Amino acid sequence: MISDPSIIDQITARFRFLQGADADFIRHFFNSSTITHLASDQPICQQGMHCSHLALVIEGTARVYKIGENGREITLYRIGPGESCILTASCIMSRKPFPAFAISEEPIKALILSSADVVRWSNQEATWRDYLFQLISDRLGDVISVVEEVAFRRVDRRLVSYLLQHIENNGMHMQVTHQSIASDLGTSREVVSRILKDFEQQGMISTSRGTITLEDRHRLSEKLTE
Amino acid sequence: MISDPSIIDQITARFRFLQGADADFIRHFFNSSTITHLASDQPICQQGMHCSHLALVIEGTARVYKIGENGREITLYRIGPGESCILTASCIMSRKPFPAFAISEEPIKALILSSADVVRWSNQEATWRDYLFQLISDRLGDVISVVEEVAFRRVDRRLVSYLLQHIENNGMHMQVTHQSIASDLGTSREVVSRILKDFEQQGMISTSRGTITLEDRHRLSEKLTE
DNA sequence: CGCACTCTGTGACTTAGTCACATACTTGCC
DNA sequence: GGCAAGTATGTGACTAAGTCACAGAGTGCG
């Protein structure tokens, strides 16, 4: 049960469906939920698990990914504040085992609901139901985008997009290993290393152990259309 | 409006959510829906469309797919009797444009609902809501499987799986072009042609224009584990 | 038959993924 | 400081997959 008013405010701000909900539901909601904290790089769900709880992320991020026969990984999507491990929701609603892995990245503060409540509220509370539908639909869209990426786009272009997205405007630096980029993109470390080396030789980036620095954003982005 | 009792029986048999529904909802359901027929190979949804109706397939099949920059295609999933173009449902519930293409394969007989009804019923009728959740969740699972396939599995193995699945037990024949296999798997026609030729030279299949014949099912399936 | 159209085959080349190692850079510990 | 263990990156050689530009074969039809 959650009673601290400042926490309740924080949660209400993050989860907009609570703003339109009726007072009765809100009371139930906070009465039957709890807060959990989780450090970085902690496993959340294992492939094949049955989900008995749903976590709504208040702070932090998690990564949901697949592992292939060969050990390679690919990120399906990330979960941030205001979102929820919707695969869990999907598993709860359709009573199926979880088809992927989830792990925390930045330390997580999350609200935990029992799957029984998730199902019950989806029958009773329109705003909660809308939130669930929205979440599942969004993830479906995300995953379809991933299919498009891996099926059709060249790895070097995908890597350019990755760098442009992750290195903030004129922030210029980024802390990341080649392996973790490879795991995001669903390719292998060697491929990432080689392409990065190529970019470096062309003067678009520079690299050192564990960091990549953007040297020429404009010329790098031209790679997308050449 | 649908009133023919034999059609109503057929639909009720296909869509199990109607069996547990209350009489009032069922009356509304058939009053506000219509039947459409569609020939083979007709476009259903274009990428970027907004969906104003939801189709529940009674007979026939449709294919939902993506097209890449290079013109290659990949099938995300198929829709059969008792199912529905759930991407449409997802678009309706989350008010987003349709992110793929859909086309009829076998001629379709389908029941058409307005998106307004879809949303209204999802608020009022538990069995309908469950049906929607189930459908979206299933598709999410399907698409995740596709990601896994294209990201990690070798094309020759995927092609073996495709052949074993599509050529019925001891039916032995299949009518299909290399191009349409390639479009299903998300690869190119040449690659499919070369791998099939290879299988043929090893005596596992034989081919002629537009057909593939399974000659040695057992040895072909060994390719999956070698 | 001859023409248009679709389907399949092939070589040469580029891109991507795998495997086996060789070098680094970092951290902690003596 | 120096050394060891662990992590990160570099590289060559090879296989798998995708692209491009054609060449043929099969089919349907006037």
Coordinates of C-alpha atoms (C1' of nucleotides) in Angstrom, one line a residue:
Chain A
M1 CA 0.0 0.0 0.0
I2 CA 1.2 3.5 -0.9
S3 CA 0.4 6.4 1.3
D4 CA 3.2 9.0 1.1
P5 CA 1.5 12.0 -0.5
S6 CA 4.7 13.1 -2.4
I7 CA 5.1 9.7 -3.9
I8 CA 1.4 9.6 -4.9
D9 CA 1.9 13.0 -6.6
Q10 CA 4.9 11.8 -8.5
I11 CA 3.1 8.7 -9.7
T12 CA 0.0 10.7 -10.7
A13 CA 2.1 13.1 -12.7
R14 CA 3.8 10.2 -14.6
F15 CA 0.8 8.1 -15.2
R16 CA -1.8 10.3 -16.9
F17 CA -4.5 7.7 -16.8
L18 CA -4.8 8.3 -13.0
Q19 CA -5.7 11.9 -13.7
G20 CA -9.0 11.1 -15.4
A21 CA -9.8 8.2 -13.1
D22 CA -12.5 8.2 -10.5
A23 CA -11.7 8.6 -6.8
D24 CA -12.7 5.1 -5.9
F25 CA -10.4 3.5 -8.4
I26 CA -7.5 5.7 -7.3
R27 CA -8.0 4.7 -3.7
H28 CA -8.0 1.0 -4.7
F29 CA -5.0 1.5 -6.9
F30 CA -2.7 2.9 -4.3
N31 CA -4.1 0.6 -1.6
S32 CA -3.1 -2.6 -3.5
S33 CA 0.2 -1.5 -5.0
T34 CA 3.7 -1.4 -3.6
I35 CA 6.9 0.3 -4.6
T36 CA 10.1 -1.6 -5.5
H37 CA 13.6 -0.5 -6.2
L38 CA 16.0 -2.3 -8.5
A39 CA 19.7 -1.6 -9.2
S40 CA 21.3 -1.5 -12.7
D41 CA 21.7 -4.6 -14.8
Q42 CA 19.4 -6.7 -12.7
P43 CA 17.3 -9.4 -14.6
I44 CA 13.6 -8.7 -14.4
C45 CA 12.0 -11.3 -16.6
Q46 CA 13.4 -14.5 -18.0
Q47 CA 12.1 -16.0 -21.3
G48 CA 9.4 -18.5 -20.6
M49 CA 8.4 -17.1 -17.2
H50 CA 4.8 -16.6 -16.3
C51 CA 4.1 -13.2 -15.0
S52 CA 2.3 -12.8 -11.7
H53 CA 2.8 -9.0 -11.4
L54 CA 3.0 -5.9 -13.5
A55 CA 5.6 -3.2 -13.0
L56 CA 4.9 0.4 -13.8
V57 CA 8.2 2.3 -14.1
I58 CA 8.3 5.5 -12.2
E59 CA 12.0 6.2 -12.6
G60 CA 14.8 4.4 -14.6
T61 CA 14.8 2.3 -17.7
A62 CA 14.7 -1.3 -18.7
R63 CA 15.7 -3.1 -21.9
V64 CA 13.6 -5.9 -23.4
Y65 CA 15.5 -8.2 -25.7
K66 CA 15.8 -11.5 -27.5
I67 CA 18.8 -13.9 -27.4
G68 CA 19.5 -16.0 -30.5
E69 CA 20.8 -19.6 -30.7
N70 CA 24.2 -18.2 -31.4
G71 CA 24.2 -16.0 -28.3
R72 CA 23.7 -12.7 -30.1
E73 CA 21.1 -10.3 -28.7
I74 CA 18.7 -7.8 -30.1
T75 CA 16.8 -5.1 -28.3
L76 CA 13.1 -5.1 -28.9
Y77 CA 12.4 -1.9 -27.1
R78 CA 13.1 0.1 -23.9
I79 CA 10.8 1.0 -21.1
G80 CA 11.0 4.4 -19.5
P81 CA 9.2 6.4 -16.8
G82 CA 5.4 6.3 -17.3
E83 CA 5.6 3.1 -19.2
S84 CA 5.3 -0.5 -18.2
C85 CA 6.6 -3.8 -19.2
I86 CA 3.8 -4.3 -21.6
L87 CA 4.9 -7.8 -22.6
T88 CA 4.1 -8.6 -19.0
A89 CA 0.7 -7.0 -19.5
S90 CA 0.3 -8.9 -22.7
C91 CA 1.2 -12.1 -21.0
I92 CA -1.2 -11.5 -18.2
M93 CA -4.1 -10.7 -20.5
S94 CA -3.5 -13.6 -22.8
R95 CA -2.1 -16.0 -20.1
K96 CA 1.1 -16.8 -22.1
P97 CA 4.7 -17.2 -21.0
F98 CA 7.0 -14.2 -21.5
P99 CA 8.7 -14.5 -24.9
A100 CA 11.9 -12.5 -24.2
F101 CA 14.3 -11.2 -21.5
A102 CA 14.1 -8.0 -19.6
I103 CA 16.9 -6.3 -17.6
S104 CA 17.2 -3.0 -15.8
E105 CA 19.6 -0.4 -17.2
E106 CA 19.3 2.7 -15.1
P107 CA 18.2 1.9 -11.5
I108 CA 14.5 1.5 -11.4
K109 CA 11.8 2.7 -9.1
A110 CA 8.6 0.9 -10.0
L111 CA 5.1 0.4 -8.8
I112 CA 4.0 -3.3 -8.6
L113 CA 0.5 -4.5 -9.2
S114 CA -0.8 -8.1 -9.0
S115 CA -1.9 -9.7 -12.2
A116 CA -5.3 -10.2 -10.6
D117 CA -5.7 -6.5 -10.1
V118 CA -4.5 -5.8 -13.6
V119 CA -7.3 -8.0 -15.0
R120 CA -10.0 -6.8 -12.7
W121 CA -9.3 -3.2 -13.3
S122 CA -9.2 -3.7 -17.1
N123 CA -12.8 -4.8 -16.7
Q124 CA -13.9 -1.9 -14.5
E125 CA -11.9 1.1 -15.2
A126 CA -11.9 2.7 -18.7
T127 CA -8.9 4.9 -18.2
W128 CA -6.8 1.9 -17.0
R129 CA -8.0 -0.2 -20.0
D130 CA -7.1 2.6 -22.4
Y131 CA -3.7 2.8 -20.9
L132 CA -3.2 -0.9 -21.4
F133 CA -4.4 -0.9 -25.0
Q134 CA -2.2 2.1 -25.8
L135 CA 0.8 0.5 -24.3
I136 CA 0.4 -2.9 -26.1
S137 CA -0.3 -1.1 -29.4
D138 CA 2.8 1.1 -29.0
R139 CA 5.0 -1.9 -28.4
L140 CA 3.5 -3.7 -31.4
G141 CA 4.5 -0.7 -33.4
D142 CA 8.0 -0.7 -31.9
V143 CA 8.6 -4.3 -32.6
I144 CA 7.4 -3.9 -36.2
S145 CA 9.9 -1.2 -36.7
V146 CA 12.6 -3.5 -35.4
V147 CA 11.6 -6.1 -38.0
E148 CA 11.9 -3.4 -40.7
E149 CA 15.3 -2.4 -39.5
V150 CA 16.9 -5.8 -39.3
A151 CA 15.2 -7.1 -42.5
F152 CA 16.0 -4.2 -44.8
R153 CA 18.5 -1.7 -43.5
R154 CA 22.2 -1.9 -43.8
V155 CA 24.1 -2.2 -40.6
D156 CA 26.3 0.8 -41.3
R157 CA 23.3 3.0 -41.7
R158 CA 21.6 1.6 -38.7
L159 CA 24.8 2.4 -36.8
V160 CA 24.8 5.9 -38.0
S161 CA 21.2 6.4 -36.8
Y162 CA 22.1 4.9 -33.5
L163 CA 25.0 7.3 -33.0
L164 CA 23.0 10.3 -34.1
Q165 CA 20.2 9.4 -31.7
H166 CA 22.4 8.6 -28.7
I167 CA 24.9 11.4 -28.9
E168 CA 23.0 14.5 -27.8
N169 CA 23.1 17.6 -29.9
N170 CA 26.6 18.9 -29.5
G171 CA 27.1 16.7 -26.4
M172 CA 29.6 14.9 -28.6
H173 CA 30.5 12.2 -26.2
M174 CA 28.9 8.8 -25.4
Q175 CA 29.9 6.1 -23.0
V176 CA 29.2 2.7 -24.6
T177 CA 31.0 -0.5 -25.7
H178 CA 31.0 -1.9 -29.1
Q179 CA 29.4 -5.1 -27.7
S180 CA 26.4 -3.2 -26.2
I181 CA 25.8 -1.4 -29.5
A182 CA 25.9 -4.8 -31.3
S183 CA 23.4 -6.2 -28.8
D184 CA 21.1 -3.3 -29.4
L185 CA 21.3 -3.6 -33.2
G186 CA 21.2 -7.4 -33.3
T187 CA 24.6 -7.8 -35.0
S188 CA 28.0 -8.9 -33.8
R189 CA 30.7 -7.0 -32.0
E190 CA 33.3 -7.4 -34.8
V191 CA 30.9 -5.9 -37.3
V192 CA 30.3 -2.8 -35.1
S193 CA 34.1 -2.5 -34.4
R194 CA 34.9 -2.5 -38.1
I195 CA 32.3 0.0 -39.1
L196 CA 33.3 2.3 -36.3
K197 CA 36.9 2.0 -37.3
D198 CA 35.9 3.0 -40.8
F199 CA 34.0 6.0 -39.6
E200 CA 37.0 7.0 -37.5
Q201 CA 39.3 6.8 -40.5
Q202 CA 37.0 9.1 -42.4
G203 CA 37.2 11.5 -39.5
M204 CA 33.5 11.5 -38.5
I205 CA 34.1 10.1 -35.0
S206 CA 36.9 9.3 -32.7
T207 CA 37.0 6.4 -30.3
S208 CA 38.7 5.2 -27.2
R209 CA 38.0 2.4 -24.9
G210 CA 34.4 2.7 -23.8
T211 CA 33.6 6.0 -25.4
I212 CA 32.7 7.4 -28.8
T213 CA 33.1 11.1 -29.7
L214 CA 31.2 12.7 -32.6
E215 CA 33.6 14.8 -34.6
D216 CA 31.5 15.7 -37.7
R217 CA 27.8 15.2 -37.2
H218 CA 26.9 16.6 -40.6
R219 CA 29.1 14.3 -42.6
L220 CA 28.1 11.3 -40.6
S221 CA 24.4 12.0 -41.2
E222 CA 25.1 12.2 -44.9
K223 CA 25.9 8.5 -44.7
L224 CA 22.2 7.9 -44.3
T225 CA 21.3 9.1 -47.8
E226 CA 24.4 8.4 -49.9
Chain B
M1 CA -27.1 -5.4 -40.4
I2 CA -26.9 -9.2 -40.5
S3 CA -30.1 -11.2 -40.1
D4 CA -29.6 -14.5 -42.0
P5 CA -29.7 -17.2 -39.2
S6 CA -27.2 -19.5 -41.0
I7 CA -24.7 -16.7 -41.4
I8 CA -25.2 -15.8 -37.7
D9 CA -24.6 -19.4 -36.8
Q10 CA -21.4 -19.5 -38.8
I11 CA -20.1 -16.4 -37.3
T12 CA -21.0 -17.5 -33.8
A13 CA -19.1 -20.7 -34.3
R14 CA -16.0 -18.9 -35.5
F15 CA -15.9 -16.2 -32.9
R16 CA -16.1 -17.7 -29.6
F17 CA -16.4 -14.5 -27.7
L18 CA -19.9 -14.3 -29.0
Q19 CA -20.8 -17.5 -27.2
G20 CA -20.2 -16.1 -23.7
A21 CA -21.7 -12.7 -24.5
D22 CA -25.0 -11.4 -23.3
A23 CA -28.0 -11.3 -25.6
D24 CA -28.2 -7.5 -25.7
F25 CA -24.6 -7.2 -27.0
I26 CA -25.2 -9.9 -29.6
R27 CA -28.2 -8.1 -30.9
H28 CA -26.3 -4.9 -31.2
F29 CA -23.3 -6.7 -32.7
F30 CA -25.3 -8.1 -35.6
N31 CA -27.4 -5.0 -36.1
S32 CA -24.4 -2.8 -36.6
S33 CA -22.2 -5.0 -38.7
T34 CA -22.1 -5.9 -42.4
I35 CA -20.6 -8.7 -44.5
T36 CA -18.0 -8.0 -47.2
H37 CA -16.5 -10.2 -49.8
L38 CA -13.1 -9.7 -51.3
A39 CA -11.3 -11.6 -54.1
S40 CA -7.7 -12.8 -54.0
D41 CA -4.7 -10.5 -54.1
Q42 CA -6.7 -7.3 -53.3
P43 CA -5.1 -4.6 -51.2
I44 CA -6.8 -4.2 -47.8
C45 CA -4.7 -1.6 -46.0
Q46 CA -2.0 0.7 -47.2
Q47 CA 0.9 1.8 -45.0
G48 CA 0.0 5.1 -43.3
M49 CA -3.8 4.7 -43.6
H50 CA -6.0 5.6 -40.8
C51 CA -8.4 2.8 -40.0
S52 CA -12.1 3.6 -39.8
H53 CA -13.3 0.0 -39.7
L54 CA -12.3 -3.4 -38.3
A55 CA -12.7 -6.6 -40.3
L56 CA -13.3 -9.9 -38.7
V57 CA -12.4 -12.7 -41.1
I58 CA -15.0 -15.4 -41.5
E59 CA -13.4 -17.3 -44.4
G60 CA -10.2 -16.8 -46.3
T61 CA -6.8 -15.4 -45.4
A62 CA -4.9 -12.2 -45.6
R63 CA -1.2 -11.4 -45.3
V64 CA 0.2 -8.4 -43.4
Y65 CA 3.7 -7.4 -44.5
K66 CA 6.3 -4.6 -44.6
I67 CA 8.1 -3.3 -47.7
G68 CA 11.7 -2.2 -47.4
E69 CA 13.5 0.7 -49.1
N70 CA 14.9 -1.7 -51.6
G71 CA 11.5 -3.1 -52.5
R72 CA 11.9 -6.4 -50.6
E73 CA 9.0 -7.6 -48.6
I74 CA 8.6 -9.5 -45.3
T75 CA 5.5 -11.1 -43.9
L76 CA 4.7 -10.1 -40.4
Y77 CA 1.8 -12.6 -39.9
R78 CA -1.3 -14.0 -41.6
I79 CA -4.9 -13.6 -40.6
G80 CA -7.3 -16.6 -40.9
P81 CA -10.9 -17.4 -40.0
G82 CA -11.9 -16.3 -36.5
E83 CA -9.1 -13.7 -36.5
S84 CA -9.0 -10.1 -37.3
C85 CA -6.7 -7.5 -38.7
I86 CA -5.5 -6.7 -35.3
L87 CA -3.1 -4.0 -36.4
T88 CA -6.3 -2.3 -37.4
A89 CA -7.7 -2.8 -34.0
S90 CA -4.4 -1.6 -32.5
C91 CA -4.6 1.5 -34.7
I92 CA -8.2 2.2 -33.7
M93 CA -7.4 1.8 -30.0
S94 CA -4.3 4.0 -30.1
R95 CA -5.4 6.3 -32.9
K96 CA -2.2 5.8 -35.0
P97 CA -1.8 5.2 -38.7
F98 CA -1.4 1.6 -40.0
P99 CA 2.3 0.7 -40.1
A100 CA 2.2 -1.9 -42.8
F101 CA 0.4 -3.3 -45.8
A102 CA -2.3 -6.0 -45.9
I103 CA -3.5 -7.9 -48.9
S104 CA -6.0 -10.8 -49.3
E105 CA -4.6 -14.2 -50.3
E106 CA -7.5 -16.6 -50.4
P107 CA -10.8 -14.9 -51.1
I108 CA -12.2 -13.3 -48.0
K109 CA -15.6 -13.2 -46.4
A110 CA -15.5 -10.8 -43.5
L111 CA -17.6 -9.0 -41.0
I112 CA -17.1 -5.2 -40.9
L113 CA -17.4 -3.1 -37.7
S114 CA -17.1 0.6 -37.4
S115 CA -14.2 1.8 -35.3
A116 CA -16.7 3.7 -33.1
D117 CA -18.4 0.4 -32.3
V118 CA -15.1 -1.3 -31.6
V119 CA -14.2 1.3 -29.1
R120 CA -17.6 1.5 -27.5
W121 CA -17.9 -2.3 -27.0
S122 CA -14.4 -2.5 -25.6
N123 CA -15.8 -0.4 -22.8
Q124 CA -19.0 -2.2 -22.3
E125 CA -18.5 -5.9 -23.2
A126 CA -16.0 -8.0 -21.3
T127 CA -15.9 -10.8 -23.8
W128 CA -15.3 -8.4 -26.7
R129 CA -12.5 -6.7 -24.7
D130 CA -10.9 -10.1 -23.9
Y131 CA -11.0 -11.0 -27.6
L132 CA -9.2 -7.7 -28.5
F133 CA -6.5 -8.1 -25.9
Q134 CA -5.9 -11.7 -26.9
L135 CA -5.6 -10.8 -30.5
I136 CA -3.2 -7.9 -30.0
S137 CA -1.1 -9.9 -27.6
D138 CA -0.9 -12.9 -30.0
R139 CA 0.2 -10.6 -32.8
L140 CA 2.8 -9.0 -30.6
G141 CA 4.1 -12.6 -30.0
D142 CA 4.0 -13.3 -33.8
V143 CA 6.0 -10.3 -34.6
I144 CA 8.6 -10.9 -31.9
S145 CA 9.1 -14.4 -33.5
V146 CA 9.7 -12.7 -36.8
V147 CA 12.4 -10.5 -35.3
E148 CA 14.0 -13.6 -33.8
E149 CA 13.9 -15.4 -37.2
V150 CA 15.4 -12.6 -39.3
A151 CA 17.9 -11.5 -36.7
F152 CA 19.4 -14.9 -35.8
R153 CA 18.4 -17.8 -38.0
R154 CA 20.1 -18.8 -41.2
V155 CA 18.1 -18.4 -44.4
D156 CA 18.6 -22.0 -45.5
R157 CA 17.2 -23.3 -42.2
R158 CA 14.3 -20.9 -42.3
L159 CA 13.6 -22.1 -45.8
V160 CA 13.6 -25.7 -44.6
S161 CA 11.1 -24.8 -41.9
Y162 CA 9.0 -23.0 -44.4
L163 CA 8.9 -26.0 -46.7
L164 CA 8.1 -28.5 -43.9
Q165 CA 5.3 -26.3 -42.7
H166 CA 3.7 -25.6 -46.0
I167 CA 3.9 -29.0 -47.6
E168 CA 1.3 -31.1 -45.8
N169 CA 2.2 -34.5 -44.4
N170 CA 2.7 -36.6 -47.5
G171 CA 0.9 -34.1 -49.6
M172 CA 4.3 -33.6 -51.2
H173 CA 3.4 -30.8 -53.6
M174 CA 3.2 -27.1 -53.2
Q175 CA 2.3 -24.4 -55.6
V176 CA 4.5 -21.4 -55.0
T177 CA 7.0 -19.1 -56.7
H178 CA 10.5 -18.5 -55.4
Q179 CA 9.6 -14.8 -55.3
S180 CA 6.7 -15.3 -52.9
I181 CA 8.8 -17.5 -50.6
A182 CA 11.4 -14.7 -50.6
S183 CA 8.7 -12.1 -49.7
D184 CA 7.5 -14.3 -46.8
L185 CA 11.0 -14.8 -45.4
G186 CA 12.2 -11.2 -46.1
T187 CA 15.0 -12.2 -48.3
S188 CA 15.6 -12.0 -52.1
R189 CA 14.5 -14.2 -54.9
E190 CA 18.0 -15.2 -56.0
V191 CA 18.9 -16.4 -52.5
V192 CA 15.8 -18.6 -52.4
S193 CA 16.5 -19.9 -55.9
R194 CA 20.1 -20.8 -55.1
I195 CA 19.2 -22.6 -51.8
L196 CA 16.3 -24.5 -53.5
K197 CA 18.7 -25.6 -56.3
D198 CA 21.1 -26.8 -53.6
F199 CA 18.3 -28.9 -51.9
E200 CA 17.3 -30.2 -55.3
Q201 CA 20.9 -31.3 -56.1
Q202 CA 21.0 -33.2 -52.8
G203 CA 17.8 -34.9 -53.8
M204 CA 15.6 -33.6 -51.0
I205 CA 13.2 -31.8 -53.2
S206 CA 12.4 -31.4 -56.9
T207 CA 11.2 -28.3 -58.6
S208 CA 9.5 -27.1 -61.7
R209 CA 8.1 -23.7 -62.7
G210 CA 5.7 -22.7 -59.9
T211 CA 5.8 -25.9 -57.9
I212 CA 8.0 -27.6 -55.3
T213 CA 7.8 -31.3 -54.5
L214 CA 9.1 -32.8 -51.3
E215 CA 11.2 -35.9 -52.1
D216 CA 12.8 -36.7 -48.8
R217 CA 11.1 -35.1 -45.8
H218 CA 13.3 -36.8 -43.3
R219 CA 16.6 -35.7 -44.8
L220 CA 15.4 -32.2 -45.3
S221 CA 14.4 -31.9 -41.7
E222 CA 17.8 -33.0 -40.6
K223 CA 19.1 -29.7 -42.1
L224 CA 17.5 -28.0 -39.1
T225 CA 19.9 -29.6 -36.6
E226 CA 23.1 -30.3 -38.5
Chain C
dC1 C1' 4.0 -19.7 -84.7
dG2 C1' 5.6 -15.6 -82.5
dC3 C1' 5.2 -12.3 -78.9
dA4 C1' 4.8 -10.7 -74.1
dC5 C1' 5.1 -12.0 -69.7
dT6 C1' 6.5 -14.4 -65.8
dC7 C1' 9.7 -17.4 -63.6
dT8 C1' 14.2 -19.3 -62.8
dG9 C1' 19.4 -19.7 -63.3
dT10 C1' 24.0 -17.8 -62.9
dG11 C1' 28.4 -15.1 -62.3
dA12 C1' 30.7 -11.3 -60.2
dC13 C1' 30.7 -8.4 -56.6
dT14 C1' 29.5 -6.2 -51.9
dT15 C1' 28.0 -6.6 -47.3
dA16 C1' 27.4 -9.2 -43.1
dG17 C1' 28.4 -12.7 -39.7
dT18 C1' 31.8 -16.3 -37.7
dC19 C1' 36.0 -18.0 -35.7
dA20 C1' 40.3 -17.7 -33.8
dC21 C1' 43.4 -15.1 -32.1
dA22 C1' 46.4 -10.9 -31.0
dT23 C1' 46.6 -6.6 -28.7
dA24 C1' 45.4 -3.3 -25.9
dC25 C1' 43.5 -0.7 -21.6
dT26 C1' 42.0 -0.8 -16.4
dT27 C1' 41.8 -2.2 -12.0
dG28 C1' 43.3 -4.0 -7.9
dC29 C1' 46.7 -6.2 -5.3
dC30 C1' 51.4 -7.3 -3.8
Chain D
dG1 C1' 55.9 0.3 -9.4
dG2 C1' 54.8 -4.2 -11.5
dC3 C1' 52.0 -8.0 -12.5
dA4 C1' 47.6 -10.6 -13.1
dA5 C1' 42.9 -10.9 -14.4
dG6 C1' 39.3 -9.1 -16.6
dT7 C1' 37.3 -6.4 -20.1
dA8 C1' 37.5 -4.0 -24.6
dT9 C1' 39.1 -3.6 -29.2
dG10 C1' 41.6 -5.0 -33.7
dT11 C1' 42.3 -8.2 -37.6
dG12 C1' 42.6 -11.9 -41.1
dA13 C1' 40.5 -15.6 -43.3
dC14 C1' 36.4 -17.7 -44.3
dT15 C1' 31.3 -18.5 -44.9
dA16 C1' 26.6 -16.7 -45.6
dA17 C1' 23.6 -13.4 -47.5
dG18 C1' 22.2 -9.7 -50.6
dT19 C1' 22.7 -7.0 -55.1
dC20 C1' 23.1 -6.3 -60.0
dA21 C1' 22.9 -7.4 -64.6
dC22 C1' 21.7 -10.4 -67.4
dA23 C1' 20.5 -15.0 -69.9
dG24 C1' 17.3 -18.5 -70.6
dA25 C1' 12.8 -21.3 -70.0
dG26 C1' 8.1 -22.0 -69.6
dT27 C1' 3.2 -20.3 -70.4
dG28 C1' -0.6 -18.1 -72.5
dC29 C1' -2.7 -16.1 -76.2
dG30 C1' -3.6 -13.7 -80.6

